Coordinates of C-alpha atoms in Angstrom, one line a residue:
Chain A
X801 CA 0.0 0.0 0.0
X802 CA 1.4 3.6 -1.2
X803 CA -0.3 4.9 2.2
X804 CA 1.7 4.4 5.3
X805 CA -1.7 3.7 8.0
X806 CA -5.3 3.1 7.6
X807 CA -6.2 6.6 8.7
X808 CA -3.9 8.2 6.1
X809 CA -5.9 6.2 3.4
X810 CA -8.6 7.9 4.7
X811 CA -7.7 11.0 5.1
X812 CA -5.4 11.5 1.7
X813 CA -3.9 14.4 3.2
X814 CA -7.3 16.3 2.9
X815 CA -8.9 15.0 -0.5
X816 CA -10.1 12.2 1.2
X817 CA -13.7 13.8 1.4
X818 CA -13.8 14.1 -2.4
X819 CA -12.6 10.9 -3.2
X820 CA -14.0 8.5 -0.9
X821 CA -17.3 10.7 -1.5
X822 CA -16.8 9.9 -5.2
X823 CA -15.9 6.5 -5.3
X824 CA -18.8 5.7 -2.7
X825 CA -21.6 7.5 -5.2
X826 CA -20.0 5.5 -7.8
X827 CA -20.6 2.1 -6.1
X828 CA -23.8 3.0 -5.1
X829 CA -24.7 3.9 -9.0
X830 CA -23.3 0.3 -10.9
X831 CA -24.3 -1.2 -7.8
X832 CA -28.3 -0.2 -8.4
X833 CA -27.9 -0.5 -11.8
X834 CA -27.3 -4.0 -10.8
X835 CA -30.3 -4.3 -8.6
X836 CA -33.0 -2.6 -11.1
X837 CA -32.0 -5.5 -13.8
X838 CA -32.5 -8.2 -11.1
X839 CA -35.6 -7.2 -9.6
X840 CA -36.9 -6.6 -13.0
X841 CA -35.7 -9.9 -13.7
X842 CA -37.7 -11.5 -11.1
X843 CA -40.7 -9.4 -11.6
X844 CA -40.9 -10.7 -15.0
X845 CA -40.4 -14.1 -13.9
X846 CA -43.6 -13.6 -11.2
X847 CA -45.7 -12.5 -13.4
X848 CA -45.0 -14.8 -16.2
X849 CA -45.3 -18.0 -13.6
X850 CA -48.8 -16.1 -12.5
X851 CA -49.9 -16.1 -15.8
X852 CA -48.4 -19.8 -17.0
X853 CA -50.8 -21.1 -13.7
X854 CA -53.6 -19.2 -14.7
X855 CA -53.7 -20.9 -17.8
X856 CA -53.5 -24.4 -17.0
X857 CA -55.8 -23.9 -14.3
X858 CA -58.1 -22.8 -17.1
X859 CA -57.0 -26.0 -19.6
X860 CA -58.3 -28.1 -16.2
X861 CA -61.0 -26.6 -15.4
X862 CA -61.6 -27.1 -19.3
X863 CA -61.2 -30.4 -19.6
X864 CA -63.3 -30.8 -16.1
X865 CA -66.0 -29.1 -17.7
X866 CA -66.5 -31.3 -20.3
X867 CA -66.7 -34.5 -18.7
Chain B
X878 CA -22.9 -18.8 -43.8
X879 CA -23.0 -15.6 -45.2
X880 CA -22.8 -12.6 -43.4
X881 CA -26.5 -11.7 -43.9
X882 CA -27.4 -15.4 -42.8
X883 CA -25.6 -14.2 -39.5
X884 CA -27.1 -11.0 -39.5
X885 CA -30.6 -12.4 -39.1
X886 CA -29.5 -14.8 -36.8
X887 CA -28.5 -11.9 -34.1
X888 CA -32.0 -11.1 -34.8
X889 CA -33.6 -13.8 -33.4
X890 CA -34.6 -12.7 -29.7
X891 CA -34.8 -16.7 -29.1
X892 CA -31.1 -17.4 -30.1
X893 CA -30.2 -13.9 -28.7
X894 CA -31.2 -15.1 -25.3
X895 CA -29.6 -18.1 -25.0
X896 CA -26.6 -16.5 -26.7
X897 CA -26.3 -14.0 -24.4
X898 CA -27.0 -16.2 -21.4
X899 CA -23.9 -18.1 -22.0
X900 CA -21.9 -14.8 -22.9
X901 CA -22.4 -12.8 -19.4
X902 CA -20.6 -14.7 -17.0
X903 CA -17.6 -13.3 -19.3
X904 CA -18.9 -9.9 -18.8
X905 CA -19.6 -10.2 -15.2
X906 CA -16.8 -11.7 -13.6
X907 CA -14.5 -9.1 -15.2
X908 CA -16.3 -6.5 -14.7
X909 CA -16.7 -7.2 -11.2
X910 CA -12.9 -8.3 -10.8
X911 CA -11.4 -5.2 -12.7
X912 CA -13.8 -2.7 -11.7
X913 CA -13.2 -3.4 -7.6
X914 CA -10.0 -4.3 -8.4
X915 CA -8.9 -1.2 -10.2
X916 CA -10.6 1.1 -7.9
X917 CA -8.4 -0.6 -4.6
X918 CA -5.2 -0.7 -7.0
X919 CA -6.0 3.3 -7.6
X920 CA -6.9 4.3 -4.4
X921 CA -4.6 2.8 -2.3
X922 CA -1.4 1.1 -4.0
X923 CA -0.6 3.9 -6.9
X924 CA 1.4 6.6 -6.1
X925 CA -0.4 10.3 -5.9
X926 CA 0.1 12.6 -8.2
X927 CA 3.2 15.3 -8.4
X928 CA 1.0 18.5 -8.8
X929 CA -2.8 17.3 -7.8
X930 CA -2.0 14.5 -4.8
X931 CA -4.2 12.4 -3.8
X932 CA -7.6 14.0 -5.8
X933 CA -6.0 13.0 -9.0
X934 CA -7.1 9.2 -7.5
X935 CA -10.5 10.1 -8.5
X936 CA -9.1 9.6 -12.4
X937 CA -9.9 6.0 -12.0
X938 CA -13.4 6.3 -11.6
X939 CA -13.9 9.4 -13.8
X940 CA -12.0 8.2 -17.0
X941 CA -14.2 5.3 -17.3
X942 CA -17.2 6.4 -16.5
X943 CA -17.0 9.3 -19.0
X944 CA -15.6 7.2 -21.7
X945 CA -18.1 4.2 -21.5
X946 CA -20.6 7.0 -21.5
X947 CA -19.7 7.7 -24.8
X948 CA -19.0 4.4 -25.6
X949 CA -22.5 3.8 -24.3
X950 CA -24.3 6.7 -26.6
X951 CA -22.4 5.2 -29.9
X952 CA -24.0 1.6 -29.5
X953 CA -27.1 2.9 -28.9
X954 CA -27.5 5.0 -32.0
X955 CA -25.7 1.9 -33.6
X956 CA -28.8 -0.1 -32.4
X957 CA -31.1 2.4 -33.6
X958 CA -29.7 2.8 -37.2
X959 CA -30.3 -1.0 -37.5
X960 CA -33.8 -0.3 -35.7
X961 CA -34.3 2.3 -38.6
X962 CA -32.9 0.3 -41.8
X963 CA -33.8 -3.4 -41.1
X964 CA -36.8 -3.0 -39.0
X965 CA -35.0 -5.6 -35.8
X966 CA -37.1 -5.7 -33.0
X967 CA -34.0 -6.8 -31.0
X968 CA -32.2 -3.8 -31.7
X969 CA -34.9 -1.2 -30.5
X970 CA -34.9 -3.5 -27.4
X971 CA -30.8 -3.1 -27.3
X972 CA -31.6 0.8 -27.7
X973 CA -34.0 0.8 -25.1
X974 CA -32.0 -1.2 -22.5
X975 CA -28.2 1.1 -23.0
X976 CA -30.4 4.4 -22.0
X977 CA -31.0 3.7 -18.6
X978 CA -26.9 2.5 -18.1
X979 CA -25.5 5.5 -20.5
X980 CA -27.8 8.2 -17.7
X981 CA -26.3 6.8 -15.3
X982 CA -22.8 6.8 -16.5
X983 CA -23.1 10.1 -17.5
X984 CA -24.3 11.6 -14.6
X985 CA -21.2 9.5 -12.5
X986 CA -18.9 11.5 -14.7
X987 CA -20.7 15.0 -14.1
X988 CA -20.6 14.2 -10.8
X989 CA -16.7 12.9 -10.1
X990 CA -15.4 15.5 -12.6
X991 CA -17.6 18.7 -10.2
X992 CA -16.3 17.0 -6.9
X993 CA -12.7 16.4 -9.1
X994 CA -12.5 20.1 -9.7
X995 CA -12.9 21.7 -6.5
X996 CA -9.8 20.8 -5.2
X997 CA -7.4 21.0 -8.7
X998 CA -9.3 24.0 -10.6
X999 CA -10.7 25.7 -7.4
X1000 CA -14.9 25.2 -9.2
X1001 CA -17.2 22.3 -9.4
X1002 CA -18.4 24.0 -12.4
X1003 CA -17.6 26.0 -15.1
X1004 CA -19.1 26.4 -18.3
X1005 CA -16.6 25.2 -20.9
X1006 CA -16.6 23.2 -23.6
X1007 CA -16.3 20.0 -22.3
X1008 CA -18.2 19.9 -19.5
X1009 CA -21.0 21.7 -21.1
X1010 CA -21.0 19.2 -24.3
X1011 CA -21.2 16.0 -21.6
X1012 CA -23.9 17.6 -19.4
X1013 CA -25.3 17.7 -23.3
X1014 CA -24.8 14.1 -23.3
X1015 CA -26.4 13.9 -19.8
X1016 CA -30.1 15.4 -21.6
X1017 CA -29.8 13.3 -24.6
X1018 CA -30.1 10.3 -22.3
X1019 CA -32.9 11.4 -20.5
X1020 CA -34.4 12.6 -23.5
X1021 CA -34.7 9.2 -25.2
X1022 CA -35.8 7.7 -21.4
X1023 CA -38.3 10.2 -21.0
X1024 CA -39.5 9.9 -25.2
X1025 CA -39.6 6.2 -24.7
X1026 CA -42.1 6.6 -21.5
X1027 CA -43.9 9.2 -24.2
X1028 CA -45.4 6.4 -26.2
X1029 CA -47.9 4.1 -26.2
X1030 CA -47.1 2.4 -29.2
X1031 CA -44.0 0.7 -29.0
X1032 CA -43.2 0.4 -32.5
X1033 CA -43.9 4.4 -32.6
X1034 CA -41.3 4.9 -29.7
X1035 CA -38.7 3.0 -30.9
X1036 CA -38.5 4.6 -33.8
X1037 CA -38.7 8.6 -32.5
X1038 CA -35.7 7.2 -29.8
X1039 CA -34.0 5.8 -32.5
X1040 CA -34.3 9.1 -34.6
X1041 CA -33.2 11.0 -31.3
X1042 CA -30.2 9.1 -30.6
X1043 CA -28.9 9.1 -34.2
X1044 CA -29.4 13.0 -34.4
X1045 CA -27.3 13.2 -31.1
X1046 CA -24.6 11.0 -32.3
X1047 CA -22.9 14.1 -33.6
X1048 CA -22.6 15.6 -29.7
X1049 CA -19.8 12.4 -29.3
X1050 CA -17.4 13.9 -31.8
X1051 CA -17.9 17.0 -30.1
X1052 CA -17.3 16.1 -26.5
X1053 CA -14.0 13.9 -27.7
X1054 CA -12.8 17.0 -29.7
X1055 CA -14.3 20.0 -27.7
X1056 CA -10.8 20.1 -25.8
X1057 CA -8.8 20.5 -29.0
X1058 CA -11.0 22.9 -30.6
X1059 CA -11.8 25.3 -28.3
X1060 CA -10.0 26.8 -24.9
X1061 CA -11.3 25.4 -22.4
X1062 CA -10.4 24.6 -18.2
X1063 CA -10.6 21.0 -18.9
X1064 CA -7.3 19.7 -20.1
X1065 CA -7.0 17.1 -23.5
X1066 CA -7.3 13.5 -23.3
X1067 CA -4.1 12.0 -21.2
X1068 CA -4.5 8.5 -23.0
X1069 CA -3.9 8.6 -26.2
X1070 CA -4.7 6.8 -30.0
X1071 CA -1.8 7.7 -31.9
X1072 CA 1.9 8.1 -30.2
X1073 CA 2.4 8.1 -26.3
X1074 CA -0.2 8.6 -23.3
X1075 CA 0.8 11.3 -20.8
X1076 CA -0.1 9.1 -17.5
X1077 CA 3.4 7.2 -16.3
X1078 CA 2.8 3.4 -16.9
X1079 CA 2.3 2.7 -12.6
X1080 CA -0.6 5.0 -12.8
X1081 CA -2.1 3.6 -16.6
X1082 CA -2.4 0.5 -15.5
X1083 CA -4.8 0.5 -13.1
X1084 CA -6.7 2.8 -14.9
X1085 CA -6.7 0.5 -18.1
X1086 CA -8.0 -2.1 -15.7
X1087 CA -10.9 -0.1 -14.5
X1088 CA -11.6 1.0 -17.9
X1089 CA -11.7 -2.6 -19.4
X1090 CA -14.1 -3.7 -16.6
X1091 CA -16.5 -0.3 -16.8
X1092 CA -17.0 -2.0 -20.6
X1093 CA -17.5 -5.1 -19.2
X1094 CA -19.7 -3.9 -16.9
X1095 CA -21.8 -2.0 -19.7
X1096 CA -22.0 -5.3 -21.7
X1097 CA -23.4 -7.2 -18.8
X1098 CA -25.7 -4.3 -17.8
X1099 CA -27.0 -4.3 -21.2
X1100 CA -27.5 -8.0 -21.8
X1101 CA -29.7 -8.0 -18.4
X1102 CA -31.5 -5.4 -19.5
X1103 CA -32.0 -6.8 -22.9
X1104 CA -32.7 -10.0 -22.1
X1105 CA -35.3 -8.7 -19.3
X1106 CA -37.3 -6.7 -22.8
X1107 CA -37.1 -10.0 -24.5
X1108 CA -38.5 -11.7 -21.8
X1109 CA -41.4 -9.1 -21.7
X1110 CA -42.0 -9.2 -25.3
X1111 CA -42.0 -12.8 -26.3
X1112 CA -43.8 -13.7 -22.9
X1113 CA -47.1 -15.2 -24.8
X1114 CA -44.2 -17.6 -26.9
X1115 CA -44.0 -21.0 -26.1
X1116 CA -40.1 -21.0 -25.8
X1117 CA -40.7 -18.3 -22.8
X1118 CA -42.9 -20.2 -20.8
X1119 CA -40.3 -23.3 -21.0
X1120 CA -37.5 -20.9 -20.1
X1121 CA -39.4 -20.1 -17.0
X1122 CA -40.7 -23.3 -16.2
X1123 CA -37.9 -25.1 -16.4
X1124 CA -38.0 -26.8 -19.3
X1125 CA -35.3 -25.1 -20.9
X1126 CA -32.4 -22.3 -20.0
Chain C
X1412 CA -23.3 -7.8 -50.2
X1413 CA -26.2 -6.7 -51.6
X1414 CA -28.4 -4.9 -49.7
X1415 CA -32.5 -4.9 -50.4
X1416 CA -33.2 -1.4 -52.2
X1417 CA -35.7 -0.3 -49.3
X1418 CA -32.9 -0.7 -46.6
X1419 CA -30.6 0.6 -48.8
X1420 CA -33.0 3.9 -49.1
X1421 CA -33.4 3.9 -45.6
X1422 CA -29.3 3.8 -44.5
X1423 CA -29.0 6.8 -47.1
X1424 CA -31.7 8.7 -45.6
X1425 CA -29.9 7.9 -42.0
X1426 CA -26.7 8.9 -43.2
X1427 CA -27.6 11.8 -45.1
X1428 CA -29.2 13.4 -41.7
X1429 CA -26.0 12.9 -39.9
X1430 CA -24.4 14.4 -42.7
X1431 CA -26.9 17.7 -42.1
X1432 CA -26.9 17.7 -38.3
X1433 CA -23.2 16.9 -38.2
X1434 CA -22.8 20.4 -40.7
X1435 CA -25.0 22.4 -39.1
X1436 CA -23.2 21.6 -35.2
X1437 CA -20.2 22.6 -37.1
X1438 CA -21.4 26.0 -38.4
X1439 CA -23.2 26.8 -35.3
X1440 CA -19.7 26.1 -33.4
X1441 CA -17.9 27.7 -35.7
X1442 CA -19.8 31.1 -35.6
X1443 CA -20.4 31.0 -31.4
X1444 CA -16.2 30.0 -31.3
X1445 CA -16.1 33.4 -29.0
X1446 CA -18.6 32.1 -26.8
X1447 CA -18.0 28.7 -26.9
X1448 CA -14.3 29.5 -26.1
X1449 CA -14.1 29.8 -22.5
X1450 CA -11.2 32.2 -22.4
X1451 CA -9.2 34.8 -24.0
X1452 CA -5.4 34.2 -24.7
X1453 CA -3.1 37.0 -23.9
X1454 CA -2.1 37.2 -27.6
X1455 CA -6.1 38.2 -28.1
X1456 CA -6.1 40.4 -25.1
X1457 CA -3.0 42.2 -25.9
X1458 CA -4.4 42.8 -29.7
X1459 CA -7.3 43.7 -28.8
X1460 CA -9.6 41.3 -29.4
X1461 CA -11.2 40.9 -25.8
X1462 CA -13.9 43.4 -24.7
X1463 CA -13.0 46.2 -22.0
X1464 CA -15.0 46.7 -18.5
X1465 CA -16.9 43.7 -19.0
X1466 CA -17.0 40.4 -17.3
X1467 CA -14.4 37.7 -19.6
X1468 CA -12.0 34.9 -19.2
X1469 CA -8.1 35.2 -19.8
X1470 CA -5.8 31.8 -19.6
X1471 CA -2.3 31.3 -19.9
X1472 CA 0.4 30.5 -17.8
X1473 CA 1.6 31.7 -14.5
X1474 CA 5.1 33.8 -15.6
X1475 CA 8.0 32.9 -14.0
X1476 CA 9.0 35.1 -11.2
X1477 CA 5.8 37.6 -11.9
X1478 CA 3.9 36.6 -8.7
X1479 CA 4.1 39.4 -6.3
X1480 CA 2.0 38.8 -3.2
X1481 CA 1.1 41.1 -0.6
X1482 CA 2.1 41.2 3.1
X1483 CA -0.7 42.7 4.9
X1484 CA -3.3 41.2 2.4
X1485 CA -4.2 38.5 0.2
X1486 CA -3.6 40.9 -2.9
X1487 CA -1.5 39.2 -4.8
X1488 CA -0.5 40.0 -8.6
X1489 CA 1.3 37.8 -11.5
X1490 CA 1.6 37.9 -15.5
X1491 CA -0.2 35.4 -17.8
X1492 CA 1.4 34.4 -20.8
X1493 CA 0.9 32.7 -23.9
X1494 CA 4.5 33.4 -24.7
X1495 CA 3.5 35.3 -27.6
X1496 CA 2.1 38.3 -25.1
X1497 CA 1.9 38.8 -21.4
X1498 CA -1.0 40.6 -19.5
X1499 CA -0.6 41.9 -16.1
X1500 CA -3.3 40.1 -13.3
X1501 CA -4.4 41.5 -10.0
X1502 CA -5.9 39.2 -7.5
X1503 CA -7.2 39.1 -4.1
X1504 CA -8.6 36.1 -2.5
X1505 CA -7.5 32.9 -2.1
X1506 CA -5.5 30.8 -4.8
X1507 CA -6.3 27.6 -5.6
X1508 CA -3.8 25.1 -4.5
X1509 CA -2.3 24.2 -8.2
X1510 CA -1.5 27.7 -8.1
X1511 CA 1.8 28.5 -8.9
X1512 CA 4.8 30.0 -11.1
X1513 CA 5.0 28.0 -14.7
X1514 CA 1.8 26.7 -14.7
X1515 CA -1.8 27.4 -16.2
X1516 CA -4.5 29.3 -15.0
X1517 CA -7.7 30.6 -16.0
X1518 CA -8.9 34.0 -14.4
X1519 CA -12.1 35.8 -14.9
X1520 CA -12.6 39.5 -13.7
X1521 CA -12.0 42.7 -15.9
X1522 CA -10.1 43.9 -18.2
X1523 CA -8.9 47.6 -17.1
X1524 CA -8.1 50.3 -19.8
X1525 CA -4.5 50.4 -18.8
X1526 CA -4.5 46.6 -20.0
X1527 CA -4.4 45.3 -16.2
X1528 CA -6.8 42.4 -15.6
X1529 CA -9.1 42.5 -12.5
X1530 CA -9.4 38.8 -11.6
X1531 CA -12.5 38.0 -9.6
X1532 CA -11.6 34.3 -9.4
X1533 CA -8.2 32.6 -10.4
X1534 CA -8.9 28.7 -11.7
X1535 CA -5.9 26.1 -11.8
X1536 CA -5.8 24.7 -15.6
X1537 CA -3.6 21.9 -15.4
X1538 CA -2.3 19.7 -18.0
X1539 CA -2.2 16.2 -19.2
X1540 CA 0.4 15.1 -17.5
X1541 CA 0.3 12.8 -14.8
X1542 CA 3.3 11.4 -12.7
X1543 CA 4.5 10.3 -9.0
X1544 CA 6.4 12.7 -7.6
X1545 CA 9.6 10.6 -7.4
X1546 CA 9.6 10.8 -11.6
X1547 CA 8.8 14.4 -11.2
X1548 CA 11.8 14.7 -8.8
X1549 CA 13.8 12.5 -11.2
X1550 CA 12.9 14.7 -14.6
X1551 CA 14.2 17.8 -12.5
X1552 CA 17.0 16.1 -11.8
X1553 CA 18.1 15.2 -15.3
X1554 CA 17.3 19.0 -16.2
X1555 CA 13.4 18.3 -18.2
X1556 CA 10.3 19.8 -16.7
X1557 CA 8.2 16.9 -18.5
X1558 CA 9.2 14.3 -20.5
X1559 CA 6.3 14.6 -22.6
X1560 CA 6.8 18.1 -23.5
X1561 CA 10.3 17.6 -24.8
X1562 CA 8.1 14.7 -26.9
X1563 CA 5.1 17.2 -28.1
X1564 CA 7.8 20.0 -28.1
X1565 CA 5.2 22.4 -28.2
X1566 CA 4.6 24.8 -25.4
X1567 CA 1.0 23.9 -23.9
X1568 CA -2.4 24.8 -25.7
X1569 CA -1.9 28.7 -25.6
X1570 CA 0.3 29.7 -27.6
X1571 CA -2.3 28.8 -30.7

């Protein structure tokens, strides 16, 4: 490490505020970018499972029916 | 198989899907590895500057957010040029799915290059070329988000975002450029095309690596994103109710 | 690879507005160049070029042993240069840390009949050049300011 303790990391002889503020917004953008695809993801996959049990409940009740 | 053979092939949302799921883990895993990697390599391991110290750490974030931005804006209009000429539903769906990625990238370079500033140029803002092309940029993403939400008609929107983001190709030259042509705060590009890049080799690196992974990291947004629309789309399609049931990955 | 005639039509038509847009962005930042431009160069300022007793930009470069600072205040004045002219700067307020002899700035204030600039606000321009501070040490050393400007050989953006 080019720093010589943690807090010097940290403190980057005063431009630590901008950095680590930086870095941490950046994180926090990819990381919800991230997170918006998956939930999507798994609201599609609710949804489409709803509907793909709706319809065979309706093929059974169908058939069912016509007995 | 000819090229055109291929062509329609990549325009098969069914073959694009399964295509693409066996493609992301090589987009995710580097993205993940170079992006966190580079940014620990940058922030604690390179040396700091000799004029800006440690704010000029900030570079590693910056760079490739503003640059895959760009990169971003050009496969996007790419998408909607095809969109335009062959009529492929899978590229408006590309189009649509780079927006929400390219806003957000843009935005992260507005935002490191104001909180960059302060402490090397004495502003977070200033009007000049540069920055005022990018925060450009920054509108024509949320221009073709907000003119996507606009429609009803899908086909309708795909084609007016397709329109917009082909017009607004012509801001990319400008923002690359806008350093060399006019006088502006923000200095020229450090990496460079043609003969040698003005960033010693212990401080490229890392940023090469973070770069790299910030395009890995907008090929795997993309792909999710795209493959979400395709989902959505084709959901009355047999081949989408096996994916989801099981039957088939 | 032949292309169907329609498509073909229709990746004219594309091409042919990028064509237009691309020409108009260029005419449009050819004639606002003065505004787009975001500061004056000495050489202009010194001709001319720039406006008196209203608000612009000047950049150039700090000139070596020009900075005079106060003692009582935080007045401090210094000469910009393009090397091709110098104008004379007066400042008070705080610099920005990049400040110094030898290297860019951009200042905004005044520009004073007698040809003195009234900064309201000095920025640090700094260039593409980006080094640890052992090479730095080491270029002194051996008697180069950068090793990239000896490559370039040409002496930073203003003296266009």
């Amino acid at each position: 490490m080019y720093f010589e303790s943690f807090a010097a990391l940290i403190s980057m002889e005063g431009h630590g505020p901008y950095v680590w503020f930086s870095y941490g917004v950046g994180i926090v953008v990819l990381a919800s970018l991230l997170v918006a695809a998956r939930r999507r993801r798994a609201q599609l996959e609710q949804m489409l499972k709803a509907a793909a049990r709706r319809e065979q409940q309706q093929n059974k009740a169908a058939v069912t029916g016509e007995r | 198989m000819s090229f055109w053979t291929y062509f329609h092939k990549w325009g098969s949302p069914r073959w694009f899907y399964q295509f693409s799921g066996r493609l992301m883990p090589w987009l995710a895993i580097p993205a993940v590895v170079l992006l966190l990697g580079g940014f620990a390599w940058g922030l604690a391991f390179v040396p700091p500057d000799f004029k800006q110290g440690n704010s000029f750490r900030i570079i590693y974030l910056h760079v490739p957010a503003s640059a895959v931005a760009m990169g971003a804006y050009m496969l996007m209009a790419t998408a909607g040029a095809i969109h335009l000429i062959w009529r492929m539903k899978l590229a408006a769906m590309v189009m649509k799915s780079v927006a929400p990625v390219g806003a957000a990238l843009t935005f992260l370079a507005l935002l490191t290059g104001a909180v960059w500033g302060k402490p090397t140029w004495g502003t977070y803002w200033v009007w000049d070329a540069r920055i005022t092309s990018v925060l450009i940029l920054f509108f024509l993403y949320l221009g073709i988000l907000a003119l996507q939400q606009a429609f009803e008609n899908q086909e309708a929107a795909a084609k007016a975002c397709a329109v917009l983001a082909i017009v607004g190709a012509v801001n990319i030259p400008i923002i690359y450029w806008s350093v060399e042509w006019w006088y502006s705060l923000h200095q020229p590009a450090s990496i460079k095309f043609v003969g040698e890049s003005t960033i010693h080799s212990s401080m490229l690196r890392p940023l090469i690596a973070t770069l790299t992974g910030m395009y890995c990291f907008l090929g795997w947004m993309v792909l999710l994103n795209t493959r979400n629309e395709i989902l959505y789309r084709e959901r009355n399609t047999r081949w989408v109710k096996d994916v989801l049931t099981g039957a088939g990955s | 690879m032949a292309m169907h005639p329609q498509r073909k039509q229709r990746l004219q038509i594309i091409l042919f507005i990028l064509v237009a847009v691309a020409a108009a962005a260029a005419l449009l930042g050819y004639a606002l160049r003065e505004n787009i431009n975001l500061f004056y160069p000495p050489a202009d300022i010194v001709a001319g070029k720039a406006p008196l007793e209203r608000k612009i930009r000047a950049g150039g470069m700090v000139e070596q042993g020009s900075v005079q600072r106060a003692t009582d205040s935080l007045k401090v004045r210094f000469n910009i240069t393009d090397y091709i002219a110098v104008v004379p700067v007066e400042y008070e307020g705080i610099l920005p840390d990049l400040f110094a002899e030898g290297e860019g700035v951009v200042v905004s204030g005044v520009l004073g009949g007698d040809g003195v600039f009234i900064a309201s606000e000095v920025l640090a321009k700094h260039d593409e050049n980006y080094m640890p501070p052992e090479v730095s040490a080491a270029l002194e050393k051996a008697g180069t300011t950068s090793v990239y400007q000896q490559q370039d050989g040409k002496a930073e953006k203003y003296g266009q």
